[in-house]
Coordinates of C-alpha atoms in Angstrom, one line a residue:
Chain A
M15 CA -0.2 0.2 -0.1
F16 CA 2.6 2.2 1.0
R17 CA 4.5 1.7 -2.3
K18 CA 1.9 2.5 -4.8
P19 CA 2.2 5.9 -6.5
R20 CA -1.4 5.9 -6.4
F21 CA -1.7 5.9 -2.8
W22 CA 0.7 8.9 -2.3
L23 CA -1.0 10.8 -4.8
L24 CA -3.9 10.5 -2.8
V25 CA -2.2 11.7 0.2
F26 CA -0.3 14.7 -1.6
T27 CA -3.8 15.7 -2.7
L28 CA -5.6 15.7 0.4
A29 CA -2.7 17.2 2.0
A30 CA -2.9 20.0 -0.1
L31 CA -6.5 20.5 0.3
V32 CA -5.9 20.8 3.6
F33 CA -2.9 23.1 2.9
N34 CA -5.4 25.4 1.5
F35 CA -6.7 26.4 5.0
C36 CA -3.3 26.9 6.5
H37 CA -0.6 28.2 4.3
P38 CA 1.8 30.4 4.9
F39 CA 1.5 32.3 1.5
D40 CA 0.1 35.7 1.2
I41 CA -2.1 35.3 -1.9
Q42 CA -4.3 38.4 -2.7
L43 CA -7.2 38.9 -4.8
P44 CA -5.7 39.9 -8.2
H45 CA -6.3 43.4 -9.3
I46 CA -9.2 43.2 -11.9
S47 CA -8.8 45.8 -14.4
L48 CA -10.9 45.7 -17.9
A49 CA -8.0 47.6 -19.5
A50 CA -4.8 45.9 -20.3
E51 CA -2.1 47.1 -18.1
K52 CA 0.8 49.1 -19.6
V53 CA 4.2 47.5 -19.0
T54 CA 6.4 49.9 -20.8
A55 CA 6.7 52.2 -23.8
I56 CA 8.4 52.4 -27.0
G57 CA 8.7 56.0 -28.4
G58 CA 5.5 57.0 -26.5
F59 CA 3.6 54.1 -27.6
P60 CA 2.5 52.1 -24.7
I61 CA 3.0 48.5 -24.6
T62 CA 0.7 46.6 -23.0
N63 CA 1.1 43.1 -21.4
T64 CA -1.8 41.8 -23.7
L65 CA 0.3 43.3 -26.8
I66 CA 3.4 41.6 -25.5
A67 CA 1.2 38.1 -25.1
S68 CA -0.1 38.7 -28.8
W69 CA 3.7 38.9 -29.7
V70 CA 4.8 36.1 -28.0
T71 CA 1.5 33.7 -29.3
M72 CA 2.6 35.1 -32.9
A73 CA 6.1 34.1 -32.4
V74 CA 5.2 30.5 -31.3
L75 CA 2.8 29.9 -34.0
I76 CA 5.5 31.0 -36.4
V77 CA 8.3 29.3 -34.8
V78 CA 6.4 26.1 -34.8
S79 CA 5.2 26.4 -38.3
A80 CA 8.5 27.2 -39.5
L81 CA 10.1 24.2 -37.6
A82 CA 7.2 21.8 -38.7
T83 CA 7.7 22.8 -42.5
R84 CA 11.3 23.2 -42.7
N85 CA 12.1 20.1 -44.6
M86 CA 8.7 18.6 -45.3
R87 CA 9.0 14.9 -45.8
E88 CA 6.6 12.7 -48.3
V89 CA 6.5 10.4 -44.9
P90 CA 5.6 12.7 -42.2
R91 CA 7.4 12.3 -38.8
G92 CA 6.7 14.3 -35.3
L93 CA 5.9 17.8 -35.7
Q94 CA 5.1 17.7 -39.4
N95 CA 2.7 15.1 -38.6
V96 CA 0.6 16.9 -36.0
V97 CA 0.9 20.1 -37.8
E98 CA -0.3 18.1 -40.9
L99 CA -3.2 16.9 -39.2
I100 CA -4.5 20.3 -37.4
V101 CA -4.1 21.8 -41.1
E102 CA -5.9 19.2 -42.7
K103 CA -8.6 18.6 -40.3
L104 CA -9.0 22.7 -40.3
Y105 CA -9.2 22.7 -43.9
G106 CA -11.9 19.9 -44.0
F107 CA -14.0 21.8 -41.4
V108 CA -13.8 25.0 -43.6
E109 CA -14.6 23.1 -46.5
S110 CA -17.7 21.3 -45.2
I111 CA -19.0 24.9 -44.4
A112 CA -17.8 27.1 -47.0
G113 CA -17.7 24.5 -50.1
P114 CA -15.7 25.9 -53.2
H115 CA -14.3 29.0 -52.0
T116 CA -12.4 27.4 -49.3
A117 CA -9.0 27.5 -50.7
L118 CA -9.6 31.7 -50.9
I119 CA -10.8 31.9 -47.3
F120 CA -8.8 29.3 -45.5
P121 CA -6.2 31.7 -44.2
T122 CA -8.3 33.8 -42.5
I123 CA -10.3 31.5 -40.8
A124 CA -7.2 29.4 -39.7
T125 CA -5.3 32.4 -38.7
L126 CA -8.3 33.3 -36.5
F127 CA -8.7 29.8 -35.1
L128 CA -5.0 28.9 -34.3
F129 CA -4.4 32.6 -33.0
I130 CA -7.3 32.3 -30.6
I131 CA -6.8 29.1 -29.4
V132 CA -3.2 29.3 -28.7
S133 CA -3.4 32.5 -27.0
N134 CA -6.3 31.2 -24.9
W135 CA -4.2 28.5 -24.0
M136 CA -1.2 30.0 -23.3
G137 CA -2.9 32.6 -21.3
L138 CA -3.3 29.5 -19.0
L139 CA 0.1 28.6 -18.7
P140 CA 2.0 29.5 -15.1
G141 CA 3.8 33.0 -15.5
Y142 CA 1.0 34.6 -17.4
L143 CA -0.4 37.2 -14.6
S144 CA 2.0 36.1 -11.9
I145 CA 5.2 37.5 -13.2
V146 CA 5.1 41.0 -12.5
V147 CA 7.3 44.0 -13.3
E148 CA 7.5 47.4 -11.5
H149 CA 6.2 49.8 -13.7
A150 CA 6.3 53.6 -12.9
A151 CA 2.7 54.7 -12.9
P152 CA 2.0 58.2 -13.9
S153 CA -0.2 59.1 -11.3
A154 CA -1.7 62.5 -11.5
H155 CA -2.4 62.7 -7.8
E156 CA 0.5 61.9 -5.9
G157 CA 3.7 62.5 -8.0
A158 CA 5.4 60.8 -10.4
H159 CA 7.2 58.2 -8.0
A160 CA 4.3 56.2 -7.5
V161 CA 5.6 52.5 -8.4
E162 CA 2.7 50.0 -10.0
K163 CA 3.4 46.2 -10.0
V164 CA 2.0 45.2 -13.4
P165 CA 1.5 41.4 -14.7
L166 CA 4.0 41.1 -17.7
L167 CA 2.1 38.8 -19.4
R168 CA -1.9 38.7 -19.9
S169 CA -3.8 36.4 -22.2
A170 CA -4.3 38.5 -25.3
A171 CA -8.1 37.9 -25.8
T172 CA -8.6 39.8 -22.3
D173 CA -8.2 42.9 -24.0
L174 CA -10.6 44.5 -26.1
N175 CA -8.4 45.8 -28.5
T176 CA -7.1 42.3 -29.5
T177 CA -10.9 41.1 -29.9
L178 CA -12.2 43.8 -31.7
A179 CA -9.0 43.9 -34.1
L180 CA -10.1 40.0 -34.6
A181 CA -13.7 40.7 -35.3
I182 CA -13.0 43.7 -37.5
A183 CA -10.2 41.6 -39.4
S184 CA -13.0 38.6 -39.7
V185 CA -15.8 41.2 -41.0
L186 CA -13.4 43.0 -43.1
M187 CA -12.0 39.9 -44.9
S188 CA -15.7 38.4 -45.5
Q189 CA -16.2 42.3 -47.6
V190 CA -13.2 41.6 -49.0
Y191 CA -14.1 37.8 -50.4
G192 CA -17.6 39.0 -51.2
V193 CA -16.2 41.4 -53.6
I194 CA -13.7 38.9 -55.2
V195 CA -16.3 36.4 -55.5
V196 CA -19.5 38.3 -56.3
G197 CA -17.9 41.3 -58.1
F198 CA -17.0 45.2 -57.0
P199 CA -20.5 47.0 -57.6
Q200 CA -22.7 43.8 -57.2
Y201 CA -21.7 42.8 -53.6
F202 CA -22.5 46.2 -52.4
L203 CA -26.2 46.1 -53.8
R204 CA -26.6 43.9 -51.0
F205 CA -26.4 47.2 -48.6
V206 CA -28.0 49.3 -51.1
S207 CA -30.7 47.0 -52.7
I208 CA -32.0 49.2 -55.5
R209 CA -32.1 46.2 -58.1
R210 CA -35.8 46.4 -57.9
Y211 CA -36.0 50.3 -58.6
I212 CA -33.5 49.5 -61.6
A213 CA -35.4 47.0 -62.9
F214 CA -38.5 49.1 -62.5
F215 CA -37.4 52.3 -64.3
R216 CA -35.6 49.9 -67.3
G217 CA -39.3 48.6 -67.7
L218 CA -40.6 52.2 -67.9
R219 CA -38.3 53.1 -70.6
G220 CA -38.9 49.7 -72.5
R221 CA -35.3 48.3 -71.9
G222 CA -36.6 45.8 -70.0
P223 CA -40.1 43.8 -69.0
R224 CA -42.2 46.0 -67.2
T225 CA -42.6 45.6 -63.8
G226 CA -45.9 46.7 -61.8
A227 CA -46.1 49.6 -59.4
G228 CA -46.1 47.1 -56.5
S229 CA -42.3 46.9 -57.2
L230 CA -41.9 50.2 -56.0
L231 CA -43.2 49.1 -52.4
F232 CA -41.0 46.0 -52.4
G233 CA -38.1 48.1 -53.5
F234 CA -38.5 50.2 -50.5
I235 CA -38.7 47.3 -48.4
D236 CA -35.2 45.8 -50.0
L237 CA -33.7 49.4 -49.2
F238 CA -34.7 48.9 -45.7
I239 CA -33.5 45.5 -45.6
G240 CA -30.0 46.5 -47.1
V241 CA -29.9 49.0 -44.1
L242 CA -30.4 46.1 -41.6
E243 CA -27.8 44.2 -43.4
L244 CA -25.4 47.0 -43.1
F245 CA -26.1 47.2 -39.6
D246 CA -25.5 43.6 -39.1
E247 CA -22.0 43.9 -40.1
F248 CA -21.3 46.1 -37.2
T249 CA -23.3 43.8 -34.8
K250 CA -21.2 41.2 -35.9
I251 CA -18.1 43.1 -34.8
L252 CA -19.4 43.7 -31.7
S253 CA -20.7 40.2 -30.8
F254 CA -17.6 38.6 -32.2
S255 CA -15.1 40.8 -30.0
F256 CA -17.4 40.9 -26.8
R257 CA -18.0 37.1 -26.8
L258 CA -14.5 36.3 -26.9
F259 CA -13.4 39.4 -24.5
G260 CA -16.2 38.2 -22.0
N261 CA -15.2 34.5 -21.9
I262 CA -11.9 34.4 -21.6
F263 CA -11.7 37.5 -19.4
A264 CA -14.2 36.1 -17.1
G265 CA -12.3 32.9 -16.9
E266 CA -9.4 34.6 -16.1
V267 CA -11.3 36.2 -13.4
L268 CA -12.6 33.0 -12.3
L269 CA -9.3 31.5 -11.9
G270 CA -7.8 34.4 -9.9
V271 CA -10.6 34.2 -7.5
M272 CA -10.4 30.5 -7.1
V273 CA -6.7 30.8 -6.5
F274 CA -7.3 33.4 -4.1
L275 CA -9.9 31.4 -2.4
F276 CA -8.3 27.5 -2.5
P277 CA -4.6 28.3 -4.0
F278 CA -4.3 24.3 -3.8
V279 CA -5.5 21.7 -6.0
A280 CA -9.3 22.8 -5.8
S281 CA -8.8 25.5 -8.4
L282 CA -7.8 22.7 -10.8
P283 CA -10.8 21.4 -12.3
F284 CA -11.6 25.4 -13.4
L285 CA -8.3 25.2 -15.0
G286 CA -9.5 22.3 -17.1
L287 CA -12.9 24.1 -17.7
E288 CA -10.7 27.1 -19.0
I289 CA -9.1 24.9 -21.3
F290 CA -12.4 23.9 -22.7
V291 CA -13.7 27.5 -22.8
G292 CA -10.5 28.4 -24.7
A293 CA -10.9 26.1 -27.4
V294 CA -14.5 26.4 -27.6
Q295 CA -14.4 30.0 -28.0
A296 CA -11.7 29.6 -30.8
F297 CA -13.9 27.3 -32.4
V298 CA -17.1 29.0 -32.3
F299 CA -15.3 32.5 -33.5
A300 CA -14.1 30.1 -36.5
V301 CA -17.2 28.8 -37.1
L302 CA -18.9 31.9 -37.3
S303 CA -16.5 33.8 -39.5
T304 CA -16.6 30.8 -41.9
A305 CA -20.6 30.9 -41.9
F306 CA -20.3 34.9 -42.6
I307 CA -18.1 34.6 -45.3
A308 CA -19.6 31.5 -46.7
Q309 CA -23.0 34.0 -46.7
A310 CA -21.3 36.8 -48.2
T311 CA -19.6 34.9 -51.2
A312 CA -22.4 32.3 -51.8
H313 CA -25.7 33.5 -51.3
H314 CA -25.8 37.0 -53.0
G315 CA -23.5 35.9 -55.8
A316 CA -25.9 33.2 -56.8
E317 CA -28.9 35.7 -56.9
A318 CA -26.6 38.3 -58.9
E319 CA -26.1 35.7 -61.3
V320 CA -30.0 34.9 -61.6
H321 CA -30.7 38.2 -62.1
E322 CA -28.1 39.1 -64.8
E323 CA -28.9 36.0 -66.9
Q324 CA -32.4 35.8 -66.9
P325 CA -34.2 39.0 -68.3
A326 CA -37.1 37.6 -67.0
P327 CA -39.7 37.4 -69.0
Q328 CA -42.3 36.7 -66.2
P329 CA -43.4 39.5 -64.0
H330 CA -40.9 40.1 -61.9
V331 CA -42.3 41.0 -58.4
V332 CA -43.7 37.5 -58.0
S333 CA -40.5 35.9 -58.5
T334 CA -38.4 38.1 -56.2
V335 CA -40.6 38.2 -53.4
G336 CA -38.5 36.9 -50.3
Q337 CA -35.2 37.5 -51.8
G338 CA -32.7 39.7 -50.4
T339 CA -33.6 38.8 -46.9
Chain B
M22 CA -13.9 53.7 -24.5
E23 CA -11.3 54.5 -22.0
K24 CA -12.8 52.4 -19.3
L25 CA -13.1 49.4 -21.7
G26 CA -9.3 49.9 -22.5
I27 CA -9.7 50.4 -26.2
I28 CA -6.8 52.2 -27.7
P29 CA -7.0 53.2 -31.1
G30 CA -3.4 52.6 -31.5
H31 CA -3.4 49.1 -30.1
L32 CA -6.6 48.4 -32.0
V33 CA -4.4 49.0 -35.2
A34 CA -1.4 47.3 -34.0
Q35 CA -3.4 44.0 -33.4
L36 CA -4.9 44.8 -36.7
I37 CA -1.5 44.8 -38.2
N38 CA -0.6 41.6 -35.9
F39 CA -3.6 39.8 -37.1
F40 CA -2.7 40.3 -41.0
L41 CA 1.0 39.9 -40.5
L42 CA 0.3 36.5 -38.6
M43 CA -2.0 35.6 -41.4
G44 CA 0.5 36.3 -44.0
V45 CA 3.4 34.9 -42.5
L46 CA 1.5 31.5 -41.4
T47 CA 0.2 31.4 -45.2
L48 CA 3.9 31.3 -46.3
V49 CA 5.4 28.9 -43.6
L50 CA 2.3 27.0 -42.7
Y51 CA -0.8 26.6 -44.9
K52 CA 0.9 26.9 -48.3
P53 CA 3.7 24.2 -47.8
V54 CA 1.2 21.8 -45.8
L55 CA -1.6 21.9 -48.2
R56 CA 0.7 21.3 -51.1
M57 CA 2.1 18.5 -49.2
L58 CA -1.2 17.0 -48.5
R59 CA -2.3 17.5 -51.8
E60 CA 0.9 15.9 -53.6
R61 CA 0.6 13.0 -51.0
S62 CA -3.1 12.2 -52.0
E63 CA -2.3 12.6 -55.6
R64 CA 0.7 10.3 -55.2
I65 CA -1.4 7.8 -53.5
A66 CA -4.0 7.8 -55.9
K67 CA -1.5 7.4 -58.5
G68 CA 0.0 4.3 -56.7
L69 CA -3.3 2.9 -56.2
A70 CA -4.1 3.2 -60.0
F71 CA -0.8 1.4 -60.5
A72 CA -1.2 -1.3 -58.4
D73 CA -4.7 -1.9 -59.8
E74 CA -3.0 -2.0 -63.2
A75 CA -0.3 -4.2 -62.4
E76 CA -2.6 -6.6 -60.5
K77 CA -4.9 -6.6 -63.8
R78 CA -1.5 -7.1 -65.9
V79 CA -0.6 -10.4 -63.7
A80 CA -4.1 -11.7 -63.9
Q81 CA -3.8 -11.3 -67.8
A82 CA -0.5 -12.8 -68.0
E83 CA -1.2 -15.6 -65.6
A84 CA -4.2 -16.5 -67.7
E85 CA -1.9 -16.0 -70.9
Y86 CA 0.6 -18.4 -69.3
Q87 CA -1.9 -21.0 -68.5
R88 CA -3.4 -20.8 -72.1
R89 CA 0.0 -21.5 -73.4
L90 CA 0.6 -24.1 -71.0
E91 CA -2.5 -25.9 -71.8
E92 CA -2.1 -25.5 -75.8
A93 CA 1.7 -27.0 -75.2
R94 CA 0.6 -29.8 -73.4
R95 CA -2.1 -30.4 -76.0
E96 CA 0.7 -30.3 -78.5
A97 CA 2.6 -32.7 -76.9
Q98 CA 0.2 -35.1 -76.3
A99 CA -0.6 -34.8 -80.3
I100 CA 3.1 -35.2 -81.1
I101 CA 3.3 -38.1 -78.8
A102 CA 0.3 -39.8 -80.1
Q103 CA 1.3 -39.1 -83.8
A104 CA 4.8 -40.4 -82.7
R105 CA 3.5 -43.7 -81.3
E106 CA 1.3 -44.3 -84.4
A107 CA 4.1 -43.8 -86.8
A108 CA 6.3 -46.2 -84.7
E109 CA 3.8 -48.7 -84.8
K110 CA 2.9 -48.4 -88.3
E111 CA 6.7 -48.6 -88.6
R112 CA 6.9 -51.9 -86.5
Q113 CA 4.5 -53.4 -88.6
A114 CA 6.3 -52.6 -91.7
I115 CA 9.8 -53.6 -90.4
L116 CA 7.7 -57.1 -89.1
A117 CA 6.3 -57.6 -92.6
R118 CA 9.3 -56.9 -94.2
A119 CA 11.2 -59.4 -92.2
Q120 CA 8.6 -62.0 -92.7
A121 CA 8.7 -61.8 -96.2
E122 CA 12.4 -61.8 -96.1
A123 CA 12.6 -64.7 -94.2
D124 CA 10.1 -66.4 -96.3
A125 CA 12.2 -65.6 -99.3
E126 CA 15.4 -66.8 -97.6
R127 CA 13.7 -70.0 -96.5
A128 CA 12.2 -70.7 -100.2
R129 CA 15.6 -70.0 -101.6
V130 CA 17.5 -72.2 -99.3
A131 CA 15.1 -75.0 -99.7
E132 CA 15.4 -74.6 -103.7
E133 CA 19.2 -74.7 -103.3
L134 CA 19.0 -77.5 -101.2
E135 CA 16.7 -79.3 -103.9
R136 CA 19.4 -78.1 -106.5
E137 CA 22.2 -79.3 -104.9
R138 CA 20.5 -82.7 -104.2
Q139 CA 19.5 -83.0 -107.8
A140 CA 23.1 -82.1 -108.8
A141 CA 24.5 -84.6 -106.5
L142 CA 22.3 -87.5 -107.6
V143 CA 23.0 -86.5 -111.3
A144 CA 26.7 -86.5 -110.4
L145 CA 26.5 -89.9 -108.3
R146 CA 24.5 -91.4 -111.0
G147 CA 27.3 -90.5 -113.4
Q148 CA 30.0 -91.8 -111.3
V149 CA 28.2 -94.8 -110.7
A150 CA 27.7 -95.5 -114.3
D151 CA 31.1 -94.9 -115.0
L152 CA 32.3 -97.2 -111.8
A153 CA 30.1 -99.9 -113.4
I154 CA 31.2 -99.6 -116.8
E155 CA 35.0 -99.3 -115.5
A156 CA 34.3 -102.1 -113.4
A157 CA 32.6 -104.1 -116.0
G158 CA 35.5 -103.4 -118.4
R159 CA 38.0 -104.6 -116.1
V160 CA 36.0 -107.4 -115.5
L161 CA 35.7 -108.2 -119.2
R162 CA 39.6 -107.6 -119.6
R163 CA 40.8 -110.0 -117.5
A164 CA 39.7 -114.1 -117.2
V165 CA 38.3 -113.8 -114.2
D166 CA 37.7 -116.3 -111.9
E167 CA 35.9 -116.9 -108.5
P168 CA 38.7 -115.7 -106.2
T169 CA 39.9 -113.0 -108.5
H170 CA 36.4 -111.9 -109.2
R171 CA 36.2 -111.4 -105.4
Q172 CA 39.3 -109.8 -105.3
L173 CA 38.6 -107.5 -108.0
V174 CA 35.4 -106.3 -106.7
R175 CA 37.3 -106.0 -103.0
E176 CA 39.9 -103.9 -104.8
F177 CA 37.3 -101.8 -106.7
L178 CA 35.4 -101.2 -103.5
S179 CA 38.7 -100.1 -101.6
Q180 CA 39.3 -97.7 -104.7
L181 CA 35.8 -96.7 -104.4
E182 CA 36.3 -95.8 -100.6
Q183 CA 39.7 -94.3 -101.6
A184 CA 38.1 -92.2 -104.3
S185 CA 35.3 -91.1 -102.1

């Protein structure tokens, strides 16, 4: 019994649990701040801990990728195998949603996913938030010599700048891909839906089939829907950024509080939970981005083609009711 | 915005970070890996097609081999049968010829014997006649008495014996 490792693990765990209530360390409730802390400044540009964490994440991603693909083999080994597996699964996944435009949009989706998941998981590593540097805080009240202790690293997604940037990148790229696939003016007809008016006035001038006066009303509805679509793009940015930020930030706060309450062992399940949450958020971000980009590239493209190829001989109004939504 | 910690400079910096990361990862990760995956799947497809082809060819070769083997066997059988038949015919011919030769030889020997016998008979008959004539002459040339006669005959016979 005393020689079994399992027994000693149990003893150790129980001791650690008891240790929670009588340990000599002074563990404080972490300082919770929505804004990322400024660590230093280069030429007046403030460098925050989340920015540093972003760079670390990027560096890790780039170095691992470069190492894995430095000399690729036909028969994959080790790191190359892992990287190939990840890329292949991601590609297949994007393909299952986006279909034919996968090769075009894959870099965006994959980068979003990889950056978010690696950043989230790295944010759970020891060292994040716990390594602090002293930073001379420019305090307005008590002179310039107040010294602030600031964590050197903080998970990148706990900064709205990061998540907003990712959200903007995602929505921006969906516009770019929309224009690439659908064409320049056609894509923006999505937001300024004046197709019905164009058809109506063409009909009046005898250049196309005449459409009834009712198309004026439907045209107005289309315009309104176009405004909604435009509004929707901004809503996407907000929902993307705040979802990611909220989840990861809340996770960090939760972990901080748990460590404050039960520093040993008892907070471990929450660490596992945060690993899960970090992966799920990356996944959600990637799925939604893929879906939005697929929507921007496929749906309206098909509609535009239908409009161009068929100078509809039948009453236009009836055939297009419900489109554009 | 200040409370949320949103700083335009950082926002732009993170945007730049993202696009930078996207560019670099495209170069060092997506492109090489996807190319490798595509090449590999192409190669595997090619290999499978090649294996199929090879299998088909092996099956064909096998069939061809079997066919030729069968053909050769049949040919061999035919050759053997033919040879056997020829040999049989030859045997018959040889036998017939030997029989005929033997018959002819026997007939010739018999005829020769007959002829020699006849010749011998003729010769013997001539000699006997000659001897009789000679004996008669001798008998007639001398006056012959009984003992002389016997003597003469004995002489004659001994001469005859010597002569033969």
